[in-house]
CSV table of C-alpha atoms in Angstrom, one decimal:
chain,number,residue,atom,x,y,z
P,1,SER,CA,-13.7,11.6,51.5
P,2,GLN,CA,-16.5,10.8,53.8
P,3,GLN,CA,-16.9,13.8,56.1
P,4,GLY,CA,-20.2,13.6,57.9
P,5,GLU,CA,-20.8,10.9,60.5
P,6,GLU,CA,-24.3,10.3,61.9
P,7,ASP,CA,-25.1,9.1,65.4
P,8,PRO,CA,-26.8,6.9,66.4
P,9,GLN,CA,-26.6,4.3,63.7
P,10,ALA,CA,-30.1,3.2,64.5
P,11,LEU,CA,-33.0,4.6,66.5
P,12,SER,CA,-36.3,3.0,67.4
P,13,ILE,CA,-39.1,5.2,68.8
P,14,GLN,CA,-42.9,5.0,69.5
P,15,GLU,CA,-45.2,6.9,67.2
P,16,GLY,CA,-45.7,10.4,68.6
P,17,GLU,CA,-42.3,10.6,70.2
P,18,ASN,CA,-39.5,12.9,69.0
P,19,ALA,CA,-36.4,11.5,67.2
P,20,THR,CA,-33.1,13.2,67.4
P,21,MET,CA,-30.0,12.3,65.4
P,22,ASN,CA,-26.6,14.0,65.2
P,23,CYS,CA,-24.0,14.6,62.5
P,24,SER,CA,-20.4,15.4,63.1
P,25,TYR,CA,-17.9,16.5,60.5
P,26,LYS,CA,-14.2,17.3,60.3
P,27,THR,CA,-13.5,20.3,58.2
P,28,SER,CA,-15.1,23.7,57.6
P,29,ILE,CA,-18.2,23.7,55.5
P,30,ASN,CA,-20.3,26.1,53.4
P,31,ASN,CA,-23.6,24.2,53.9
P,32,LEU,CA,-24.9,21.1,55.7
P,33,GLN,CA,-27.8,19.2,54.3
P,34,TRP,CA,-30.1,16.4,55.6
P,35,TYR,CA,-31.7,13.8,53.3
P,36,ARG,CA,-34.2,11.0,53.9
P,37,GLN,CA,-34.1,7.6,52.1
P,38,ASN,CA,-37.0,5.2,52.2
P,39,SER,CA,-35.8,1.6,51.8
P,40,GLY,CA,-33.5,1.4,48.8
P,41,ARG,CA,-35.1,4.4,47.0
P,42,GLY,CA,-33.5,7.6,46.0
P,43,LEU,CA,-32.6,10.2,48.6
P,44,VAL,CA,-35.0,13.1,49.2
P,45,HIS,CA,-33.7,16.5,50.3
P,46,LEU,CA,-35.1,17.6,53.6
P,47,ILE,CA,-33.3,20.8,54.6
P,48,LEU,CA,-30.2,22.8,53.9
P,49,ILE,CA,-28.6,25.0,56.6
P,50,ARG,CA,-25.8,27.4,55.7
P,51,SER,CA,-22.7,27.9,57.8
P,52,ASN,CA,-23.9,31.3,59.0
P,53,GLU,CA,-27.2,29.9,60.3
P,54,ARG,CA,-27.7,28.3,63.7
P,55,GLU,CA,-31.2,26.8,63.4
P,56,LYS,CA,-33.7,26.1,60.7
P,57,HIS,CA,-37.2,24.7,60.7
P,58,SER,CA,-39.3,22.9,58.1
P,59,GLY,CA,-42.7,21.5,59.2
P,60,ARG,CA,-41.9,18.9,61.9
P,61,LEU,CA,-38.2,19.1,61.3
P,62,ARG,CA,-35.7,21.2,63.2
P,63,VAL,CA,-32.1,21.4,62.3
P,64,THR,CA,-29.4,23.0,64.3
P,65,LEU,CA,-25.8,23.7,63.4
P,66,ASP,CA,-22.9,24.4,65.7
P,67,THR,CA,-19.8,25.2,63.6
P,68,SER,CA,-17.6,25.6,66.6
P,69,LYS,CA,-18.3,22.0,67.5
P,70,LYS,CA,-18.5,20.9,63.9
P,71,SER,CA,-21.9,19.2,64.5
P,72,SER,CA,-25.5,19.4,63.5
P,73,SER,CA,-28.7,17.8,64.8
P,74,LEU,CA,-31.9,16.8,63.1
P,75,LEU,CA,-35.0,16.7,65.3
P,76,ILE,CA,-38.3,15.1,64.0
P,77,THR,CA,-41.1,16.0,66.3
P,78,ALA,CA,-44.3,14.0,66.8
P,79,SER,CA,-43.0,11.1,64.7
P,80,ARG,CA,-45.3,9.1,62.4
P,81,ALA,CA,-44.9,5.6,60.8
P,82,ALA,CA,-44.1,7.4,57.5
P,83,ASP,CA,-41.0,8.8,59.1
P,84,THR,CA,-39.5,5.3,59.2
P,85,ALA,CA,-36.4,5.8,56.9
P,86,SER,CA,-32.7,6.3,56.9
P,87,TYR,CA,-31.5,9.9,57.4
P,88,PHE,CA,-28.2,11.2,56.0
P,89,CYS,CA,-26.3,14.3,56.6
P,90,ALA,CA,-24.2,15.7,53.7
P,91,THR,CA,-21.4,18.2,54.0
P,92,ASP,CA,-19.5,20.1,51.4
P,93,GLY,CA,-15.9,21.2,51.5
P,94,ASN,CA,-13.6,23.1,49.2
P,95,ASP,CA,-13.5,20.4,46.6
P,96,TYR,CA,-17.0,20.7,45.0
P,97,LYS,CA,-18.0,17.4,46.5
P,98,LEU,CA,-20.9,16.7,48.7
P,99,SER,CA,-19.9,14.0,51.2
P,100,PHE,CA,-22.5,11.7,52.9
P,101,GLY,CA,-22.3,9.9,56.2
P,102,ALA,CA,-23.4,6.3,56.6
P,103,GLY,CA,-26.8,7.4,57.9
P,104,THR,CA,-29.1,6.9,60.9
P,105,THR,CA,-31.9,4.3,60.5
P,106,VAL,CA,-35.1,5.4,62.2
P,107,THR,CA,-37.9,3.0,63.0
P,108,VAL,CA,-41.2,4.4,64.2
P,109,ARG,CA,-43.3,1.8,66.0
P,110,ALA,CA,-47.1,2.0,65.9
C,1,GLU,CA,-42.4,17.3,36.6
C,2,ALA,CA,-38.8,18.0,37.7
C,3,GLN,CA,-37.0,14.7,37.9
C,4,VAL,CA,-33.8,12.7,37.5
C,5,THR,CA,-34.4,9.5,35.5
C,6,GLN,CA,-32.1,6.5,35.7
C,7,ASN,CA,-32.3,3.4,33.7
C,8,PRO,CA,-32.4,0.5,34.2
C,9,ARG,CA,-33.8,0.0,37.8
C,10,TYR,CA,-32.3,-3.4,38.1
C,11,LEU,CA,-29.4,-5.0,36.2
C,12,ILE,CA,-27.8,-8.4,36.4
C,13,THR,CA,-24.7,-8.9,34.3
C,14,VAL,CA,-21.6,-11.1,34.2
C,15,THR,CA,-18.0,-10.1,34.8
C,16,GLY,CA,-16.4,-8.3,31.9
C,17,LYS,CA,-19.5,-7.4,30.0
C,18,LYS,CA,-19.5,-3.7,29.3
C,19,LEU,CA,-22.6,-1.9,30.5
C,20,THR,CA,-24.0,1.7,30.7
C,21,VAL,CA,-26.4,3.1,33.2
C,22,THR,CA,-28.2,6.1,31.8
C,23,CYS,CA,-29.1,9.3,33.7
C,24,SER,CA,-31.1,12.2,32.5
C,25,GLN,CA,-32.4,15.4,34.2
C,26,ASN,CA,-35.0,17.9,33.0
C,27,MET,CA,-34.2,20.8,35.3
C,28,ASN,CA,-31.4,22.3,33.3
C,29,HIS,CA,-29.0,21.6,36.1
C,30,GLU,CA,-25.3,22.2,35.6
C,31,TYR,CA,-24.0,19.9,38.3
C,32,MET,CA,-24.5,16.1,38.0
C,33,SER,CA,-23.0,13.3,40.1
C,34,TRP,CA,-22.9,9.5,40.5
C,35,TYR,CA,-22.9,7.7,43.8
C,36,ARG,CA,-22.7,4.1,44.9
C,37,GLN,CA,-24.3,3.0,48.1
C,38,ASP,CA,-23.1,-0.1,50.0
C,39,PRO,CA,-24.3,-1.3,53.4
C,40,GLY,CA,-22.6,0.5,56.3
C,41,LEU,CA,-20.6,2.7,53.9
C,42,GLY,CA,-23.2,5.3,53.1
C,43,LEU,CA,-23.0,7.0,49.7
C,44,ARG,CA,-19.7,7.4,48.0
C,45,GLN,CA,-19.1,9.6,45.1
C,46,ILE,CA,-17.9,8.0,41.9
C,47,TYR,CA,-17.7,10.9,39.4
C,48,TYR,CA,-19.2,14.4,39.1
C,49,SER,CA,-19.6,17.0,36.4
C,50,MET,CA,-19.8,20.7,36.8
C,51,ASN,CA,-21.0,21.3,33.3
C,52,VAL,CA,-20.9,20.0,29.7
C,53,GLU,CA,-17.5,18.4,28.9
C,54,VAL,CA,-16.3,19.0,32.5
C,55,THR,CA,-16.0,15.8,34.6
C,56,ASP,CA,-13.9,14.9,37.6
C,57,LYS,CA,-13.2,12.0,39.8
C,58,GLY,CA,-15.0,11.5,43.1
C,59,ASP,CA,-13.8,9.2,45.9
C,60,VAL,CA,-14.2,5.9,44.2
C,61,PRO,CA,-13.7,6.3,40.4
C,62,GLU,CA,-11.7,3.1,39.7
C,63,GLY,CA,-13.5,0.9,37.1
C,64,TYR,CA,-15.9,3.6,36.0
C,65,LYS,CA,-16.1,6.1,33.2
C,66,VAL,CA,-18.5,9.0,32.6
C,67,SER,CA,-19.2,11.5,29.8
C,68,ARG,CA,-21.1,14.8,29.7
C,69,LYS,CA,-21.8,15.6,26.1
C,70,GLU,CA,-25.1,17.2,26.7
C,71,LYS,CA,-26.3,19.1,29.8
C,72,ARG,CA,-29.2,16.8,30.6
C,73,ASN,CA,-27.4,13.4,30.3
C,74,PHE,CA,-24.6,11.9,32.4
C,75,PRO,CA,-24.2,8.2,31.7
C,76,LEU,CA,-22.1,5.9,33.9
C,77,ILE,CA,-20.1,3.3,32.0
C,78,LEU,CA,-18.5,0.1,33.4
C,79,GLU,CA,-16.2,-1.1,30.7
C,80,SER,CA,-15.3,-4.4,32.4
C,81,PRO,CA,-17.6,-4.9,35.5
C,82,SER,CA,-16.3,-7.0,38.4
C,83,PRO,CA,-18.2,-8.5,41.3
C,84,ASN,CA,-17.0,-5.7,43.7
C,85,GLN,CA,-19.0,-3.3,41.6
C,86,THR,CA,-22.2,-4.9,42.8
C,87,SER,CA,-24.0,-2.1,44.4
C,88,LEU,CA,-26.9,0.4,44.4
C,89,TYR,CA,-26.1,3.3,42.2
C,90,PHE,CA,-27.6,6.8,42.3
C,91,CYS,CA,-27.4,9.7,39.9
C,92,ALA,CA,-28.1,13.1,41.2
C,93,SER,CA,-28.2,16.7,39.9
C,94,SER,CA,-28.4,20.2,41.3
C,95,SER,CA,-28.1,23.8,40.2
C,96,ASP,CA,-24.7,24.0,41.9
C,97,SER,CA,-22.4,21.6,43.6
C,98,TYR,CA,-23.2,22.9,47.1
C,99,GLU,CA,-26.9,23.1,46.7
C,100,LYS,CA,-29.9,20.7,47.1
C,101,LEU,CA,-29.4,17.5,45.2
C,102,PHE,CA,-32.2,15.8,43.3
C,103,PHE,CA,-31.7,12.0,43.1
C,104,GLY,CA,-32.8,9.4,40.7
C,105,SER,CA,-34.6,6.2,41.8
C,106,GLY,CA,-31.4,4.1,41.8
C,107,THR,CA,-30.0,1.2,39.8
C,108,GLN,CA,-29.4,-2.1,41.6
C,109,LEU,CA,-26.5,-3.7,39.8
C,110,SER,CA,-25.4,-7.3,40.4
C,111,VAL,CA,-22.2,-8.5,38.7
C,112,LEU,CA,-21.9,-12.3,38.7
């Protein structure tokens, strides 16, 4: 069952700008994770935020989690060409499965 | 180096010809999983395994088999592939089903 849904589907920004994408989910979670995928390659884990956390930072990444709204956001600050990729949120449930959304495709223009 | 190794990277086959995609991890992870990725559909889970000899269906298990005889290996078997199984496949592992997943590089499968 696909639980997380990213928004927008695609995003195009200028180098140096910030990129924000959102993830909404339907049922209660233990953790929410964000992954990056470069063109057809394997996904790379970016950050995990637990249900009792509200915000987490990792380098230029900032993730927020609002369990009352069942939503999360990923902010990439001062974007670079290398940030061009697809970004996926993944949520767990009570069924030992990690469900991925369809992703947000981010293009950073030079 | 910690990694998940999938083989082959690319595979073209014909309908009905049995194939196996191998997956191996060197991190002593208990949890392993297979996903397929199709345009616009994100990643969908095929099968997962919580430990040796423990496997369970994901969201799209039809037409696939798996086995977990050793902790490090989790092969995906297509006994009679069909064109609708043309997809990009990923194997992943983690220390626990809710924790950070490590992904393989993917297998692009085309069934003609």
